XYZ file of C-alpha atoms in Angstrom:
760
model
C -29.397 11.689 28.168
C -31.074 14.410 26.017
C -31.357 16.444 29.223
C -27.730 16.017 30.416
C -26.402 16.903 26.798
C -28.660 20.052 27.290
C -26.978 20.854 30.853
C -23.560 19.950 29.895
C -23.923 21.956 26.785
C -25.044 25.124 28.558
C -21.836 24.388 30.905
C -19.809 24.330 28.062
C -21.360 27.558 26.521
C -20.431 29.495 30.042
C -16.764 28.246 29.625
C -16.526 28.958 26.364
C -17.305 32.595 26.536
C -14.950 32.875 29.285
C -11.995 31.867 26.712
C -13.548 32.773 23.614
C -12.022 36.495 23.522
C -8.806 35.522 24.275
C -8.456 33.073 21.091
C -11.246 34.149 18.832
C -9.266 36.371 16.689
C -6.272 33.998 15.993
C -8.206 30.894 15.371
C -7.959 29.200 12.075
C -10.870 26.968 10.694
C -9.183 23.913 12.126
C -9.554 25.891 15.751
C -13.011 26.723 14.856
C -14.241 23.224 13.813
C -12.889 21.919 17.295
C -14.146 24.417 19.260
C -17.625 23.983 17.708
C -17.538 20.146 18.197
C -16.260 20.680 21.994
C -19.016 23.063 22.596
C -21.780 20.616 20.849
C -20.131 17.619 21.816
C -22.838 15.321 22.595
C -24.557 16.163 19.142
C -21.099 15.206 17.545
C -20.745 12.013 19.187
C -24.596 11.157 18.298
C -23.871 11.921 14.745
C -20.502 10.068 14.663
C -22.235 7.122 16.365
C -25.100 7.135 13.792
C -22.568 7.486 10.779
C -20.756 4.518 12.113
C -23.880 2.055 12.422
C -24.774 3.258 9.023
C -21.609 2.397 7.670
C -22.023 -1.037 9.475
C -25.359 -1.282 7.631
C -24.378 -0.514 4.292
C -21.174 -2.650 4.628
C -23.143 -5.647 5.788
C -25.776 -4.932 2.630
C -24.560 -3.375 0.015
C -22.394 -5.402 -2.314
C -19.066 -3.746 -3.404
C -18.464 -3.479 -7.199
C -15.161 -4.485 -7.717
C -12.759 -3.249 -11.017
C -12.444 -6.352 -13.538
C -9.242 -7.883 -13.100
C -8.660 -7.236 -17.074
C -8.951 -3.386 -16.328
C -5.399 -3.185 -15.331
C -4.151 -4.588 -18.714
C -2.711 -2.282 -21.092
C -0.834 -2.073 -24.610
C -1.176 -4.966 -27.233
C -1.702 -7.700 -24.313
C -4.644 -5.628 -23.055
C -6.205 -5.635 -26.320
C -5.948 -9.406 -26.792
C -7.298 -10.070 -23.134
C -10.338 -7.806 -23.834
C -11.032 -9.823 -26.971
C -10.969 -13.006 -25.160
C -12.992 -11.809 -22.262
C -15.624 -10.494 -25.054
C -16.019 -13.333 -27.145
C -14.868 -16.495 -25.016
C -17.725 -17.265 -22.733
C -16.425 -20.028 -21.466
C -13.253 -18.128 -20.590
C -10.999 -19.858 -23.090
C -10.455 -23.341 -21.543
C -7.545 -22.542 -19.298
C -5.182 -24.896 -18.867
C -3.272 -25.792 -15.259
C -0.091 -28.411 -15.285
C -0.030 -31.400 -13.085
C 3.054 -32.319 -11.707
C 4.564 -35.930 -10.664
C 7.650 -36.616 -9.289
C 9.206 -39.799 -7.821
C 12.895 -39.875 -7.431
C 12.930 -43.792 -7.087
C 10.573 -44.671 -9.999
C 10.661 -44.258 -13.786
C 7.262 -43.173 -15.637
C 7.034 -46.107 -17.142
C 6.951 -48.098 -13.673
C 3.647 -49.872 -13.204
C 3.245 -48.068 -9.829
C 3.987 -44.529 -11.158
C 1.324 -45.162 -14.119
C -1.208 -46.479 -11.414
C -0.854 -43.333 -9.523
C -0.999 -40.928 -12.407
C -4.167 -42.542 -14.190
C -6.021 -43.166 -10.948
C -5.934 -39.189 -10.065
C -6.221 -38.432 -13.884
C -9.736 -41.052 -13.587
C -10.471 -38.566 -10.593
C -10.577 -35.258 -12.007
C -12.202 -36.206 -14.949
C -15.253 -37.102 -13.108
C -15.380 -33.286 -11.886
C -17.632 -31.330 -13.701
C -14.795 -28.336 -13.557
C -12.484 -30.971 -15.764
C -13.099 -31.104 -19.675
C -9.794 -33.165 -20.321
C -6.515 -34.490 -19.167
C -3.652 -34.293 -21.652
C -0.835 -37.218 -20.345
C 1.728 -39.148 -21.587
C 0.226 -42.176 -21.019
C -2.366 -41.338 -23.611
C -0.518 -39.465 -26.179
C 3.068 -41.007 -25.812
C 4.242 -37.168 -25.845
C 8.052 -37.405 -24.838
C 7.659 -33.680 -23.996
C 5.256 -34.320 -21.263
C 8.282 -36.227 -19.378
C 11.677 -35.319 -17.923
C 15.148 -36.118 -19.349
C 15.898 -38.300 -16.160
C 12.069 -39.881 -16.529
C 11.451 -39.328 -12.958
C 8.799 -36.365 -13.422
C 6.180 -36.026 -15.669
C 3.359 -33.439 -16.351
C -0.199 -33.693 -17.339
C -2.126 -30.815 -18.889
C -5.624 -30.146 -17.286
C -8.275 -28.096 -19.239
C -10.712 -26.632 -17.097
C -14.431 -25.982 -18.009
C -13.644 -22.040 -17.536
C -11.729 -19.208 -15.982
C -14.111 -18.970 -12.758
C -11.867 -18.674 -9.801
C -14.201 -21.028 -8.142
C -13.434 -23.649 -10.489
C -9.916 -24.511 -9.213
C -11.115 -25.216 -5.913
C -12.372 -28.601 -6.082
C -9.485 -29.813 -8.465
C -7.252 -28.626 -5.903
C -8.879 -30.593 -3.348
C -8.944 -33.808 -5.163
C -5.245 -33.267 -5.884
C -4.262 -32.635 -2.295
C -6.121 -35.775 -1.212
C -4.420 -37.897 -3.787
C -1.313 -36.532 -2.804
C -1.522 -37.501 0.861
C -2.053 -41.153 -0.049
C 0.691 -40.924 -2.731
C 3.378 -39.639 -0.202
C 3.754 -43.079 1.681
C 4.986 -44.364 -2.000
C 7.412 -41.164 -2.546
C 5.265 -39.352 -4.826
C 4.994 -35.535 -4.800
C 1.825 -34.392 -6.656
C 1.110 -30.767 -7.575
C -0.584 -28.031 -9.871
C 1.100 -24.881 -11.088
C -0.790 -22.473 -13.203
C -2.281 -19.002 -13.339
C -5.404 -20.109 -11.545
C -4.106 -22.212 -9.017
C -1.499 -20.046 -7.909
C -4.106 -17.141 -7.593
C -6.436 -19.283 -5.505
C -3.520 -20.241 -3.179
C -2.105 -16.852 -2.722
C -5.511 -15.306 -2.204
C -6.250 -18.106 0.763
C -2.814 -17.236 2.277
C -3.765 -13.508 2.032
C -7.249 -13.900 3.461
C -5.341 -15.767 6.543
C -2.350 -13.462 6.988
C -4.778 -10.134 6.999
C -6.720 -11.312 9.882
C -3.558 -12.064 11.940
C -2.084 -8.925 10.697
C -4.527 -6.750 11.673
C -4.926 -8.165 15.157
C -1.241 -7.957 15.585
C -1.169 -4.298 14.337
C -3.787 -3.556 16.926
C -2.041 -4.894 19.943
C 1.328 -3.596 18.811
C -0.480 -0.226 18.522
C -2.032 -0.311 22.140
C 1.143 -0.914 23.503
C 3.273 1.876 21.913
C -0.154 3.999 23.067
C 0.519 2.858 26.481
C 4.025 4.059 26.485
C 3.169 7.241 25.077
C 0.409 8.399 27.360
C 1.019 6.304 30.683
C -3.017 5.819 30.590
C -5.271 3.291 29.241
C -7.900 5.971 28.518
C -5.977 8.290 26.586
C -4.211 5.074 24.862
C -7.609 3.719 23.455
C -9.186 6.908 21.917
C -6.611 6.862 19.038
C -7.266 3.076 18.450
C -11.079 3.915 18.801
C -11.219 6.909 16.266
C -8.705 4.484 13.663
C -11.050 1.454 13.814
C -13.780 4.012 13.455
C -12.415 5.471 10.510
C -11.756 2.190 9.140
C -15.259 1.218 9.283
C -16.687 4.464 7.990
C -14.424 4.063 4.926
C -15.497 0.625 4.051
C -19.420 1.460 4.042
C -18.502 4.507 2.000
C -16.572 2.621 -0.143
C -19.449 0.138 -0.721
C -21.450 3.203 -2.043
C -18.737 4.749 -4.107
C -18.480 1.335 -5.883
C -21.870 1.664 -7.255
C -20.773 4.633 -9.246
C -17.024 3.869 -9.726
C -15.833 0.046 -9.286
C -13.072 -0.106 -6.800
C -9.519 -1.979 -7.497
C -9.309 -5.311 -5.597
C -7.559 -5.168 -2.439
C -8.771 -1.915 -1.541
C -9.774 -3.234 1.824
C -5.758 -3.999 2.600
C -4.959 -0.575 1.859
C -7.780 1.241 3.771
C -6.858 -0.698 6.523
C -3.404 -0.428 6.425
C -3.252 3.371 6.208
C -6.601 3.806 8.214
C -4.447 2.488 11.284
C -1.634 4.223 10.505
C -3.211 7.952 9.922
C -6.137 7.386 12.373
C -3.911 6.510 15.012
C -0.990 9.013 14.315
C -3.304 12.273 13.896
C -5.298 11.589 17.028
C -1.922 10.921 18.869
C -0.480 14.232 17.939
C -3.634 16.021 19.101
C -4.207 14.190 22.410
C -0.725 15.061 23.136
C -1.067 18.649 22.171
C -4.186 18.982 24.346
C -2.705 17.410 27.459
C 0.311 19.682 27.200
C -2.066 22.607 27.010
C -3.734 21.392 30.033
C -0.733 21.072 32.010
C 0.035 24.762 31.118
C -2.799 25.947 33.001
C -5.473 26.234 30.224
C -8.775 25.860 30.721
C -10.252 22.409 28.989
C -12.154 24.094 25.911
C -9.498 26.760 25.292
C -6.549 23.711 25.455
C -8.779 21.662 22.941
C -9.205 24.602 20.879
C -5.566 25.634 20.932
C -4.657 21.757 19.862
C -6.544 21.990 17.120
C -5.867 25.346 16.177
C -2.061 24.685 15.775
C -1.380 20.566 15.879
C -4.923 20.140 14.261
C -3.879 22.538 11.747
C -0.937 20.496 10.764
C -2.772 17.342 10.814
C -5.235 18.658 8.279
C -2.608 19.958 5.870
C -0.415 16.844 6.367
C -3.737 14.866 5.712
C -4.751 17.269 2.466
C -1.207 16.308 1.446
C -1.751 12.767 1.538
C -4.823 12.644 -0.355
C -3.436 14.854 -2.872
C -0.569 12.613 -3.557
C -3.101 9.666 -4.048
C -5.177 11.928 -6.433
C -2.189 11.715 -8.702
C -2.734 7.990 -9.269
C -5.284 9.271 -11.541
C -2.935 10.512 -14.287
C -2.298 6.819 -14.960
C -5.282 6.789 -16.651
C -5.668 3.179 -15.223
C -9.012 2.336 -13.357
C -7.348 0.384 -10.750
C -4.669 2.657 -9.850
C -7.815 5.624 -9.713
C -9.933 3.510 -7.788
C -6.921 2.982 -5.236
C -6.591 6.631 -4.703
C -10.051 6.784 -4.281
C -10.821 4.215 -1.759
C -7.359 5.174 0.335
C -8.493 8.602 0.355
C -11.721 7.688 1.631
C -10.239 6.431 5.024
C -7.857 9.926 5.334
C -10.483 11.941 4.436
C -12.526 10.686 7.588
C -9.477 10.404 9.896
C -9.129 13.872 9.276
C -13.075 14.814 9.967
C -12.960 12.627 13.076
C -9.548 14.231 14.245
C -11.257 17.847 14.049
C -14.768 16.797 15.264
C -15.491 13.402 17.080
C -11.946 13.969 18.982
C -12.783 17.316 20.150
C -16.130 16.064 21.341
C -14.568 13.160 23.079
C -11.915 15.461 24.994
C -14.590 18.005 26.144
C -16.620 14.879 27.527
C -13.412 13.448 29.481
C -11.167 16.369 30.164
C -8.828 15.249 32.901
C -10.275 11.821 32.894
C -8.029 11.174 29.643
C -5.476 10.306 32.279
C -7.726 7.721 33.941
C -6.525 4.214 34.571
C -2.833 4.924 34.796
C -0.507 2.114 33.834
C 1.863 1.103 36.915
C 5.495 1.302 37.193
C 5.508 3.806 34.168
C 6.895 6.953 34.920
C 6.591 10.412 33.219
C 8.537 12.043 30.563
C 11.696 14.376 31.686
C 10.713 16.516 29.340
C 14.098 17.516 27.712
C 13.070 15.777 24.575
C 15.688 12.529 25.591
C 17.544 11.264 22.603
C 16.651 13.317 19.797
C 17.245 16.285 21.708
C 20.924 15.379 22.305
C 21.544 14.348 18.705
C 19.662 17.822 17.598
C 22.289 19.806 19.807
C 25.356 18.017 18.278
C 23.770 18.347 15.043
C 23.327 22.358 15.549
C 26.797 22.755 16.604
C 28.276 21.121 13.165
C 25.448 21.324 10.739
C 27.765 21.092 7.813
C 29.255 17.901 8.829
C 26.407 16.149 10.071
C 24.239 17.038 6.787
C 27.160 15.870 4.428
C 27.436 12.394 6.176
C 23.891 11.465 6.437
C 23.127 12.925 2.877
C 25.776 11.127 1.612
C 24.647 7.921 3.731
C 21.055 8.134 2.013
C 22.326 8.594 -1.340
C 24.190 5.791 -1.304
C 21.173 3.702 -0.018
C 19.201 5.236 -3.026
C 22.036 4.271 -5.814
C 20.290 0.916 -6.558
C 17.249 2.602 -8.059
C 19.513 2.996 -11.015
C 19.370 -0.776 -11.515
C 15.665 -1.243 -11.101
C 13.817 -3.585 -12.937
C 10.354 -3.398 -13.212
C 8.247 -6.834 -13.882
C 5.836 -8.962 -12.255
C 7.283 -11.677 -9.909
C 6.856 -14.794 -11.935
C 7.712 -18.771 -11.571
C 9.048 -19.942 -8.368
C 11.120 -17.145 -7.234
C 7.854 -15.092 -7.239
C 6.236 -17.207 -4.654
C 6.770 -17.411 -0.969
C 7.531 -20.683 0.229
C 4.274 -20.968 1.974
C 2.296 -21.064 -1.462
C 2.044 -24.726 -2.480
C 2.135 -24.311 -6.135
C 6.073 -23.282 -5.699
C 7.082 -27.003 -5.403
C 5.607 -27.845 -8.668
C 6.724 -24.585 -10.154
C 10.440 -25.521 -9.413
C 9.822 -28.853 -10.940
C 8.508 -27.574 -14.093
C 11.465 -24.976 -14.214
C 14.093 -27.752 -13.658
C 12.693 -30.235 -15.977
C 10.574 -28.485 -18.599
C 10.121 -24.669 -18.473
C 8.495 -22.431 -16.102
C 7.196 -20.848 -19.010
C 4.576 -24.026 -19.222
C 2.571 -22.762 -16.321
C 2.127 -19.259 -17.965
C 2.067 -19.563 -21.568
C 2.286 -16.880 -24.148
C -1.007 -16.922 -26.387
C -1.270 -15.370 -29.818
C -4.881 -14.137 -30.274
C -6.222 -13.909 -33.854
C -9.114 -12.161 -34.703
C -10.854 -12.390 -37.941
C -14.610 -12.560 -39.514
C -13.930 -16.322 -39.851
C -10.952 -17.827 -38.518
C -11.992 -20.965 -40.382
C -11.110 -19.612 -43.520
C -8.459 -20.861 -45.208
C -5.776 -17.880 -45.269
C -6.285 -17.698 -41.794
C -5.821 -21.533 -40.818
C -3.074 -21.478 -43.355
C -1.103 -18.209 -41.123
C -1.826 -20.347 -37.948
C -0.256 -23.308 -39.358
C 2.745 -21.499 -40.526
C 3.100 -19.983 -37.065
C 2.864 -23.251 -35.023
C 5.668 -24.336 -37.335
C 8.011 -21.545 -37.090
C 7.776 -21.654 -33.309
C 8.073 -25.336 -33.230
C 11.683 -24.888 -34.926
C 12.619 -22.450 -32.507
C 14.195 -23.516 -28.928
C 12.814 -20.305 -27.371
C 9.239 -21.958 -27.441
C 8.172 -25.223 -25.915
C 5.437 -27.380 -27.525
C 2.799 -28.777 -27.477
C 1.132 -25.527 -29.434
C -2.516 -25.753 -28.573
C -5.560 -24.066 -30.723
C -8.648 -22.784 -29.231
C -11.326 -21.568 -31.651
C -14.451 -19.552 -29.778
C -18.377 -20.685 -30.497
C -18.782 -17.837 -32.967
C -15.699 -18.855 -35.339
C -14.260 -15.016 -35.055
C -11.538 -15.577 -32.457
C -8.811 -18.017 -31.958
C -5.674 -18.426 -29.569
C -2.593 -20.479 -30.090
C -1.036 -21.431 -26.804
C 2.709 -20.661 -26.936
C 4.656 -21.620 -23.914
C 8.201 -19.661 -23.430
C 11.248 -21.444 -22.618
C 13.923 -20.207 -20.202
C 14.215 -17.574 -17.226
C 12.525 -14.289 -17.420
C 14.820 -12.584 -19.366
C 14.549 -15.187 -22.229
C 10.564 -15.279 -22.111
C 10.637 -11.333 -22.545
C 12.816 -12.211 -25.651
C 10.466 -14.485 -26.783
C 7.865 -12.221 -26.430
C 9.616 -9.551 -28.805
C 10.565 -12.348 -31.036
C 6.637 -13.035 -31.768
C 5.767 -9.676 -31.612
C 8.477 -8.184 -33.859
C 9.193 -11.224 -36.293
C 6.928 -14.473 -36.123
C 3.398 -13.305 -35.919
C 3.927 -10.511 -38.536
C 5.457 -13.046 -40.838
C 2.664 -15.617 -40.453
C -0.270 -13.167 -40.929
C 0.955 -10.876 -43.229
C -1.806 -11.147 -46.388
C -4.096 -13.085 -44.038
C -6.644 -10.129 -43.513
C -6.435 -11.058 -39.762
C -5.569 -9.126 -36.698
C -3.152 -11.009 -34.104
C -1.919 -9.788 -30.956
C 0.435 -11.686 -28.039
C -0.770 -11.351 -24.917
C 0.389 -13.813 -21.701
C 1.982 -13.015 -18.214
C 4.795 -11.911 -19.476
C 3.896 -9.801 -22.311
C 1.307 -8.163 -19.766
C 4.223 -7.429 -17.449
C 6.050 -5.906 -20.303
C 3.351 -3.988 -21.408
C 2.177 -2.796 -17.886
C 5.877 -1.765 -16.981
C 6.032 0.266 -19.895
C 2.763 2.217 -19.126
C 4.295 2.574 -15.595
C 7.221 4.172 -17.124
C 5.435 6.720 -19.221
C 3.252 7.608 -15.997
C 5.981 8.222 -13.528
C 6.780 11.936 -14.980
C 2.986 12.896 -14.843
C 2.233 11.543 -11.365
C 5.752 12.887 -9.850
C 5.162 16.170 -11.370
C 1.499 16.515 -10.154
C 2.536 15.698 -6.470
C 5.421 17.803 -5.794
C 3.633 20.592 -7.586
C 0.764 20.508 -5.235
C 3.004 19.991 -2.029
C 4.938 22.968 -3.301
C 1.651 25.073 -3.191
C 0.651 23.722 0.313
C 3.481 24.144 1.741
C 4.210 27.632 0.388
C 0.556 28.765 1.749
C 1.295 26.906 4.963
C 4.462 28.561 6.124
C 4.695 31.337 3.583
C 8.217 30.573 2.683
C 9.541 29.444 -0.474
C 12.723 27.903 1.192
C 10.750 25.342 3.205
C 8.436 23.602 0.578
C 11.586 23.511 -1.758
C 13.583 21.664 1.056
C 11.003 19.721 2.200
C 10.507 18.053 -1.042
C 14.439 17.342 -1.334
C 14.401 15.705 2.166
C 11.268 13.596 1.194
C 12.235 12.606 -2.363
C 15.595 11.332 -0.464
C 13.842 9.219 1.852
C 11.659 7.781 -0.565
C 14.665 7.107 -3.233
C 16.312 5.480 0.019
C 13.475 3.136 0.666
C 13.406 2.336 -2.898
C 17.219 1.632 -2.988
C 16.489 -0.796 -0.004
C 13.653 -2.651 -1.605
C 15.646 -3.140 -4.607
C 18.566 -4.920 -2.586
C 16.320 -6.965 -1.064
C 14.096 -8.335 -3.580
C 16.158 -7.664 -6.751
C 19.437 -8.210 -5.336
C 18.505 -11.007 -2.517
C 20.052 -9.250 0.450
C 18.349 -10.833 3.382
C 15.256 -11.836 1.309
C 15.539 -15.201 3.002
C 14.151 -13.923 6.492
C 10.973 -13.223 4.855
C 10.521 -16.728 3.948
C 10.684 -15.801 0.308
C 13.504 -15.587 -2.668
C 14.690 -12.717 -4.255
C 12.458 -12.921 -7.341
C 15.310 -10.548 -9.299
C 12.430 -7.987 -10.144
C 10.428 -4.907 -8.640
C 6.759 -4.924 -9.152
C 6.100 -2.533 -11.837
C 2.902 -0.970 -9.754
C 5.397 -0.548 -6.592
C 7.095 2.732 -7.690
C 4.068 4.656 -8.323
C 1.763 3.318 -5.197
C 4.831 3.603 -2.899
C 5.461 7.169 -3.728
C 2.182 8.679 -3.930
C 1.688 7.040 -0.225
C 5.168 7.683 1.227
C 5.449 11.679 0.230
C 1.653 12.162 1.968
C 2.639 10.302 4.861
C 6.511 12.004 5.270
C 4.838 15.341 5.031
C 2.999 14.244 8.483
C 6.156 14.550 10.533
C 7.744 17.322 8.552
C 4.582 19.627 8.977
C 4.111 18.783 12.719
C 7.768 19.735 13.558
C 7.892 22.674 11.408
C 4.658 23.820 12.679
C 6.304 24.105 16.552
C 9.394 25.787 14.998
C 7.473 28.090 13.374
C 5.468 28.611 16.364
C 8.740 29.187 18.626
C 9.980 31.618 15.727
C 6.720 33.700 15.410
C 6.996 34.433 18.987
C 10.443 35.854 18.566
C 12.721 32.893 19.402
C 16.009 32.908 17.191
C 16.095 30.079 14.410
C 18.316 27.870 16.396
C 16.145 28.184 19.383
C 13.116 27.590 17.404
C 14.469 24.560 15.853
C 15.953 23.175 19.151
C 12.641 23.744 20.845
C 10.467 22.409 17.971
C 12.540 18.988 18.128
C 12.122 18.707 21.758
C 8.746 19.229 21.749
C 7.492 16.908 19.023
C 10.524 14.171 19.822
C 8.140 12.366 21.613
C 5.397 12.363 19.348
C 7.264 11.762 16.083
C 8.719 8.848 17.483
C 5.552 7.033 19.037
C 3.759 7.702 15.780
C 6.804 6.621 13.577
C 6.820 3.303 15.719
C 3.030 2.449 15.066
C 3.474 3.328 11.095
C 6.596 1.289 11.159
C 4.677 -1.438 13.137
C 1.749 -1.350 10.924
C 3.927 -1.470 7.585
C 6.376 -3.859 9.212
C 3.547 -6.428 9.978
C 2.874 -6.434 6.540
C 6.318 -7.179 5.269
C 5.639 -10.563 7.164
C 2.744 -11.484 4.769
C 3.301 -14.602 2.767
C 3.196 -13.014 -0.466
C 6.058 -11.310 -2.337
C 4.429 -8.149 -4.003
C 2.972 -7.514 -0.454
C 6.500 -7.955 1.110
C 8.017 -5.461 -0.962
C 5.303 -2.776 -0.386
C 5.248 -3.281 3.422
C 9.068 -3.458 3.455
C 9.429 0.199 1.303
C 6.655 2.178 3.579
C 8.318 0.861 6.873
C 11.624 1.908 5.810
C 10.836 5.195 4.417
C 8.971 6.008 7.400
C 11.644 4.900 9.535
C 14.271 7.365 7.762
C 11.738 10.008 7.773
C 11.216 9.681 11.784
C 14.922 9.538 12.328
C 17.436 10.431 10.214
C 15.436 13.225 7.947
C 14.110 14.916 11.130
C 16.840 14.932 13.873
C 19.550 15.387 11.406
C 18.781 16.610 7.864
C 16.299 18.925 8.853
C 17.914 20.809 11.603
C 20.983 20.859 9.828
C 19.760 22.343 6.861
C 17.773 24.867 8.868
C 20.562 25.809 11.086
C 22.485 26.625 7.811
C 19.750 28.539 6.213
C 19.309 30.857 9.182
C 16.595 33.030 8.759
C 16.467 32.472 5.198
C 14.310 29.494 5.809
C 11.344 31.830 6.194
C 12.277 33.721 3.135
C 9.212 34.606 1.140
C 9.660 37.145 -2.365
C 8.050 40.227 -1.913
C 5.570 39.625 -5.058
C 4.045 36.213 -3.032
C 3.028 38.491 -0.208
C -0.491 38.440 -1.300
C -0.497 34.972 -0.110
C -3.043 34.282 2.759
C -1.949 34.239 6.232
C -2.610 30.907 8.086
C -0.531 31.569 11.036
C 0.581 28.787 13.558
C 0.620 30.552 16.843
C -2.498 29.845 18.919
C -2.336 33.384 20.596
C -0.279 36.700 20.424
C 1.197 36.094 24.064
C 4.290 34.166 24.999
C 3.906 31.142 27.284
C 6.207 28.466 28.696
C 6.792 25.442 26.521
C 6.481 21.786 27.559
C 7.211 18.538 26.455
C 3.891 17.282 24.729
C 5.105 13.557 23.998
C 3.557 12.213 26.917
C 1.353 12.973 29.866
C 2.335 15.944 31.885
C -0.988 16.895 33.654
C -1.361 16.825 37.228
C -2.344 13.558 38.790
C -6.228 12.868 39.089
């Protein structure tokens, strides 16, 4: 193999010397990298294989360090959670709600009592359970519903380790199977049980989604290239990038812990950008071969032009994700780091490994043609027809489509940021949902996720502190905004305690309850006690986190938009192009936000996803969506503008350049967008409400960007502005010239979306 590589490399060198003089003076750095990789193909492929093997070894041997779940907390709730985490070694005795329901039996019926007591006895035998507070032992009427058909029991766990809840749930499921014959429903709801069930569903969904996405991508690639070999290359590059990124992430995590769920984002973005970037370059290579260029020249030209657009598009994605660092939140920062790894590897692979593979394959990239699939007609199809009509009446088309997108974006003005809680925040597949519904109907959903008043003092058993705690419990016990019983738990050192205070009513009522605690109840109760008191819990955390996100939005948006402007300014040497690109991308992102609000906040069509409308939007969503979407939307924008600029630099008029650019990129962009929409769409079908928000938002934005923006608003604005599109003030002439054309000579244009070479 070594000598074969040497021989092939010598042949490559001879071919390269023939074509080098024709293109060397016009090569950008992407062209130079690809040219070198193609000439040293065996070394590049061997190095790539070695990196992949090392990444697989690292992934299997190095444990990835994850950011502590509490790292995401902020504000007063965050301080309280940190205190609990530091001083309660046993996790603060978490409480889960065990719910029994039988429409045909009263709770005092012997069969009802026997069923409840038998399960309680089984639970108490588990080492994970320390206590079960129930109606039959306490006689507390607050544990029984008004119609006396539903009752709840409070299960106290030994600690807050996620593994504790597994054995408890298994015991409950087994008891429910036996009790169903008697008309009983038995379920559990609480922070740990809900989290456990959602994680189990996510693990099942991720494997299925990944396989479905790969199959979908392969089908699209076959339709694009009409050849099995060409279709497989983008998938190989994408999967390789994901595996390599996972290995690198494990190493990076040793210095900077990564946020939980980073694997999902690496897989999602790795498939999307890895396939798209290689699709663009392979398509351009095939086009150049049809145009008559030698193999190495075609590789060089493809990377010099389309590869350049891929590089800048990828850098834009990375810069957008880097903006998450401005949140100053370790989880967001780690997400940006993790996803940037796979984007970076995809860029590098597209400019090194891909040219090397194309150099080895040459025209064999068209091997194993798919029968019954014809060739592209080369006229750009539907998109060229639409573009022609748009260019004939640009103002009318621009006004109508812009108005439509603005209408889609209007719901953003009503956006309500909060973590989905209660039964409406759970997919129908989550087992705890039915138990949560029963709690909400007969008690209060806040019982499953109570607020906690955390008291910090040198000695929380001191009389003045205990008097304050007693006053707090008396005060909340007299207010309908809260639900008892109100348990007090003291740590072993005696310097920290917390009081569980369940909040009554829906989310809005729960938020008012937190505000009441923070503004009145807690300050009054602990005035003069010498203790510091904090209010935390799911509702308090959601409120604090949302406030933090609102404060971070301007900084992240400003950073991303500013860097994108500078990047486009340098790439196209125009001050108009970046301004227009930013405005169009913001419009597509805003429209995607609007659709997410309509579906998940207003409830339009959410039932099709197997969920209820939680009535709120996860507070992390706007920032993450913006960072990813703004970068991804630049992919198509840069590819299309790159082609338009090539034609314009070669002397074609503005209108002709726009039409030609769209014709030449129509198939690529449509196919790439179909892959991204498919990838993100499958994530929208996951059994997690927040994951569905994320997948739907990404899919809608990419669809809008690849259709309405690219085929209507962009060409219409280019037509209306004419040569002013390329305006650059004289005082910016010092900017470096990173031209788009691969050579100074003219050549015939041909479609690059699907194979265009002669039969093998």
